Amino acid sequence: MTEINLSWPKNYNEVPKEAFVRKDIYAEEVKRIFHGTEWHPVAHESELPNPGDFKTFRLAGVPLLIGRDVEGVVRVFYNACSHRGNQLETAIMGNKTEFECPYHRWLFDSKGDLVGCPNPREFLPGFNKADYPLAQPRFDIYFGLIFVTLSAETEPLLEYLGDSQNCLRELLAGDGRLKLLGYQKVRYDTNWKSYTDNDGYHAPLLHQAFKMLNWQGGKGRQYTATHRGHICFESALSVATGPSVLKDKSLIEFKGQDPAVGSRIVSLFPTFVSTKHLDVINLRFATPIDAETVEVHYAYFAHQDDDEDMVRHRLRQSSNLLGPCGLISMEDASVFHRIHIGNHTPGSAIFQKGVHDPLKLESEFLQNDESGNLPRWEYYRSVMGFERATV
Amino acid sequence: MMQTDTSLEAALNALLLADAHALDSKDMPGWLGNYADEEAAAYYCRSAENSEHGLALGFMYDDCRARLEDRVTFVNDIWAGTFQDYRTRHFVQLTSFDRVDATTLEMRSNFSVFMTPKDSGITQVLAAGQYLDTVRQDKNGELKLLSRRAELDTSVLPRYLVYPI
């Protein structure tokens, strides 16, 4: 680890804008956070429903191959040949029972074992294929959600999730038996922390849609679930009533089974955001590309028990409601860009709403409080080794 | 009115250009006006990657006339003033067309769309791909889009989308 100097304000509700834009800080974040003791969701099992299905994903640059072997077991590998390190699979997703590296024709089965390599007699004396399986990062699965950590020291996954477990399980439809509907993928011109830092408080102010659709908000609960500042939102769904400007009201119709807590968000440190809103189930696999760019794969799901009508409803709602072109979220995407530009100015971003005492951290918040982000900022500060000022 | 293939091709090209013009002018009523006045009129925008894997989810999924009309409301009313605006230039090239029946044609064309955000002034490619269109021909020979699927080779967008592609 490299010591990086950044003067952090005394008040918990202030975040120095330099943290969003300095390239030396970003390089250290990759080491301490993305390669450090965190669990990162990279896929849901339902993206790989059949034996041989696979998906590739790059986690802060590290290439991963996430596959279901011929016996149906989910496995995660580094997507690099165990010989010279050539990227093994180039497709984003597909179905294969064997992976062949084109460079020297090393062949791996779906369990990651090296099953063939030409002319091994010319290799080191004693060469044994069994010594060269595909390398694997640590991974674990929670209700189908596949997490990877690149550190041997990260605590077990359930401990990592802490009190966010229940909210996350319910968001995954209670049993994790999802069915993939498709993806919306986008790059935002913003630092990864600006991407995860901007939800909650702004909603009723930024989003004209809420007003025009007679949508009420702000009546839910927001809490931090661990010292890392994972955030859970649970709120009674406020379905729009009265006159609407929409001619096709099915976009904001709610057909689901969970009206008491119809809206959930689980945001896990560092970059994962997931939401269940109306009948949309959305997992956002995000990774930094560099200090100024974050790539987000919005994956949308139905439930395996949905009938045809419900799948169609979810498809129609998911495509048009959230994400980088969604009725109630397109403006968020624009704010990501603008806040990154604004962060190239001196001083701190200052959180106000829900802050009762700038010298104290709380863990329970109202739905639209921006102070819910402060525990994760305190965790970030401590992981990065930035000293908090005393005066 | 029967048309020769040459005049039909010219009419299809005119429809393609009318849509590009409406989009680049941010003329959403004009965009809507390029679609047939039928309940089934539809516009989809999705990645070829989704399509190739049998995934129907899109960036935009306007599968009926009401949703096309709502798309105009999103852009002109609901989102007004909340985003960094950008100019677009659509380049379209008809690649094939076939007559399905007396009132219906199918047409494919390539597209590339440049965007220039107003604040940065830097031009970049927003998306490339192909339009898969079903075209309605009325009694007067006039052509309108019955359905359009903008299938994007660009599976990772470089920016949020405000306007249809």
PDB file of C-alpha atoms in Angstrom, chain A residues 19 21 31 38-39 101 103 146 151 169-170 180 184 262 291 313 325 327 349 375 379 381 389:
ATOM      1  CA  ALA A  19     -11.283  12.186  -3.751  1.00  0.00           C
ATOM      2  CA  VAL A  21     -10.825  13.206  -9.408  1.00  0.00           C
ATOM      3  CA  LYS A  31      -5.405  -1.876  -4.725  1.00  0.00           C
ATOM      4  CA  GLU A  38     -14.484  -6.616  -0.435  1.00  0.00           C
ATOM      5  CA  TRP A  39     -16.995  -8.951  -2.082  1.00  0.00           C
ATOM      6  CA  CYS A 101      -6.847 -20.985 -25.915  1.00  0.00           C
ATOM      7  CA  TYR A 103      -2.406 -19.196 -28.703  1.00  0.00           C
ATOM      8  CA  ILE A 146     -22.431 -14.609  -7.415  1.00  0.00           C
ATOM      9  CA  SER A 151      -8.385 -11.072  -1.329  1.00  0.00           C
ATOM     10  CA  ARG A 169     -33.034 -11.824  -0.345  1.00  0.00           C
ATOM     11  CA  GLU A 170     -36.458 -10.203  -0.698  1.00  0.00           C
ATOM     12  CA  LEU A 180     -32.938 -13.211 -17.191  1.00  0.00           C
ATOM     13  CA  GLN A 184     -28.817  -2.361 -20.736  1.00  0.00           C
ATOM     14  CA  GLY A 262     -42.989  -2.751  -2.846  1.00  0.00           C
ATOM     15  CA  ALA A 291     -10.789   7.462 -12.531  1.00  0.00           C
ATOM     16  CA  HIS A 313     -45.321  -7.021 -18.210  1.00  0.00           C
ATOM     17  CA  CYS A 325     -32.982   5.797 -20.857  1.00  0.00           C
ATOM     18  CA  LEU A 327     -38.593   7.339 -17.587  1.00  0.00           C
ATOM     19  CA  ALA A 349     -19.308  18.079  -1.226  1.00  0.00           C
ATOM     20  CA  PRO A 375     -21.354   5.621   6.927  1.00  0.00           C
ATOM     21  CA  TYR A 379     -15.602   3.355   5.808  1.00  0.00           C
ATOM     22  CA  ARG A 381     -11.946   7.099   4.425  1.00  0.00           C
ATOM     23  CA  ALA A 389      -8.959  16.466  10.779  1.00  0.00           C
TER      24      ALA A 389
END
